Short mmCIF file of C-alpha atoms in Angstrom, two decimals:
data_model
loop_
_atom_site.label_atom_id
_atom_site.label_comp_id
_atom_site.label_asym_id
_atom_site.label_seq_id
_atom_site.Cartn_x
_atom_site.Cartn_y
_atom_site.Cartn_z
CA VAL A 1 -11.73 -102.25 105.37
CA GLN A 2 -10.45 -99.49 103.13
CA LEU A 3 -7.03 -100.10 101.66
CA GLN A 4 -4.75 -97.44 100.26
CA ALA A 5 -1.57 -98.43 98.45
CA SER A 6 1.38 -96.08 98.22
CA GLY A 7 5.10 -96.00 97.57
CA GLY A 8 5.25 -96.53 93.84
CA GLY A 9 7.40 -94.47 91.55
CA LEU A 10 10.11 -94.44 88.92
CA VAL A 11 13.32 -96.30 89.69
CA GLN A 12 16.28 -97.55 87.70
CA ALA A 13 16.89 -101.23 87.22
CA GLY A 14 18.65 -102.65 90.26
CA GLY A 15 17.02 -100.14 92.56
CA SER A 16 14.56 -100.59 95.41
CA LEU A 17 11.13 -99.41 96.45
CA ARG A 18 8.91 -100.12 99.42
CA LEU A 19 5.18 -100.25 98.90
CA ALA A 20 2.74 -99.74 101.75
CA CYS A 21 -0.88 -100.79 102.07
CA THR A 22 -2.69 -98.94 104.83
CA ASP A 23 -6.14 -99.76 106.14
CA SER A 24 -8.23 -96.97 107.58
CA GLY A 25 -10.44 -99.46 109.36
CA ARG A 26 -9.88 -101.39 112.57
CA THR A 27 -9.98 -104.98 111.40
CA PHE A 28 -6.74 -105.18 109.43
CA SER A 29 -5.23 -107.58 111.94
CA MET A 30 -7.87 -110.17 111.09
CA TYR A 31 -6.75 -110.45 107.47
CA GLY A 32 -3.82 -111.77 105.56
CA VAL A 33 -2.39 -109.22 103.14
CA GLY A 34 -1.06 -109.68 99.67
CA TRP A 35 0.13 -107.91 96.58
CA PHE A 36 -0.84 -108.40 92.96
CA ARG A 37 0.34 -106.53 89.88
CA GLN A 38 -0.91 -105.80 86.40
CA ALA A 39 1.42 -104.80 83.61
CA PRO A 40 0.13 -103.05 80.48
CA GLY A 41 -1.65 -105.50 78.22
CA LYS A 42 -1.37 -108.34 80.72
CA GLU A 43 -3.63 -109.96 83.26
CA ARG A 44 -3.29 -109.23 86.95
CA GLU A 45 -0.94 -111.68 88.65
CA PHE A 46 -0.12 -112.68 92.19
CA VAL A 47 3.13 -111.31 93.62
CA ALA A 48 3.27 -112.10 97.33
CA GLY A 49 0.99 -112.91 100.23
CA THR A 50 0.96 -113.70 103.90
CA THR A 51 -1.36 -114.65 106.74
CA TRP A 52 -3.07 -112.43 109.31
CA SER A 53 -0.03 -112.61 111.56
CA GLY A 54 2.42 -111.89 108.79
CA SER A 55 3.84 -115.38 108.91
CA ASN A 56 4.22 -117.95 106.15
CA PRO A 57 5.01 -115.55 103.31
CA TYR A 58 4.47 -116.90 99.82
CA TYR A 59 6.00 -115.45 96.67
CA ALA A 60 5.64 -115.78 92.95
CA ASP A 61 8.71 -117.41 91.45
CA SER A 62 9.47 -114.25 89.50
CA VAL A 63 10.04 -112.21 92.66
CA LYS A 64 11.35 -114.82 95.08
CA GLY A 65 14.60 -113.68 96.68
CA ARG A 66 14.06 -110.06 95.63
CA PHE A 67 10.77 -109.05 97.28
CA THR A 68 9.81 -109.30 100.94
CA ILE A 69 6.27 -109.01 102.27
CA SER A 70 5.54 -107.98 105.84
CA LYS A 71 2.65 -106.83 107.98
CA ASN A 72 2.43 -104.51 110.95
CA ASN A 73 -0.93 -105.02 112.63
CA ALA A 74 -0.35 -102.22 115.14
CA GLN A 75 -0.01 -99.81 112.22
CA SER A 76 -2.71 -101.52 110.11
CA THR A 77 -0.20 -101.55 107.29
CA GLY A 78 1.26 -104.13 105.00
CA TYR A 79 4.52 -103.69 103.16
CA LEU A 80 6.24 -104.99 100.08
CA GLN A 81 9.98 -104.36 100.00
CA MET A 82 11.18 -104.67 96.42
CA ASN A 83 14.90 -104.96 95.74
CA SER A 84 16.92 -105.61 92.59
CA LEU A 85 14.07 -104.31 90.50
CA LYS A 86 13.89 -105.22 86.83
CA PRO A 87 12.07 -103.56 83.92
CA ASP A 88 9.74 -106.60 83.90
CA ASP A 89 8.55 -105.53 87.35
CA THR A 90 6.91 -102.47 85.82
CA ALA A 91 3.19 -102.62 86.64
CA VAL A 92 0.42 -101.22 88.76
CA TYR A 93 0.66 -102.93 92.12
CA TYR A 94 -2.52 -103.64 94.09
CA CYS A 95 -2.82 -104.73 97.68
CA ALA A 96 -5.54 -107.06 98.86
CA VAL A 97 -6.66 -108.79 102.02
CA SER A 98 -8.23 -112.15 102.73
CA ARG A 99 -9.40 -113.69 105.99
CA GLY A 100 -7.76 -116.94 105.10
CA GLY A 101 -4.42 -115.46 104.07
CA VAL A 102 -3.45 -114.39 100.56
CA ARG A 103 -2.19 -116.99 98.12
CA PRO A 104 -2.26 -117.10 94.32
CA ASN A 105 -5.76 -118.54 94.15
CA SER A 106 -7.21 -117.10 97.36
CA ARG A 107 -10.58 -115.47 97.46
CA VAL A 108 -9.84 -111.81 98.02
CA ASP A 109 -12.15 -110.07 100.46
CA TYR A 110 -11.08 -106.51 99.71
CA TRP A 111 -8.95 -104.86 97.07
CA GLY A 112 -6.96 -101.72 97.62
CA THR A 113 -6.03 -98.95 95.29
CA GLY A 114 -3.11 -99.41 92.94
CA THR A 115 0.26 -97.75 92.87
CA LEU A 116 2.37 -97.53 89.72
CA VAL A 117 5.90 -98.90 89.71
CA THR A 118 8.04 -98.08 86.70
CA VAL A 119 11.50 -99.60 86.36
CA SER A 120 13.73 -98.09 83.71
CA SER A 121 16.53 -100.01 82.04
#
């Protein structure tokens, strides 16, 4: 598994971005995918996660109703659609996979690269 995150950028508050997490390997379908983020000076925190099939999404309270996680096994790609972005969402976003599905306290099997999201006020 080799995960590459993309889609970050600079956006105004209220705007949207879609992050992608692409696996260059062939076993992506066996893993649940999730997203974590780390803001400057803060610890990395869970954002959203799902199971290997893309079902049963789970969200941090801070993003619930604004972010949507999805997974396309045929494309070996996971997505995080982020709407109604706020300055507090500014962080480096990391994707991760876990055989048992990604939840806040899951054991992560592989981490991906990060992509920077900056939300201006």
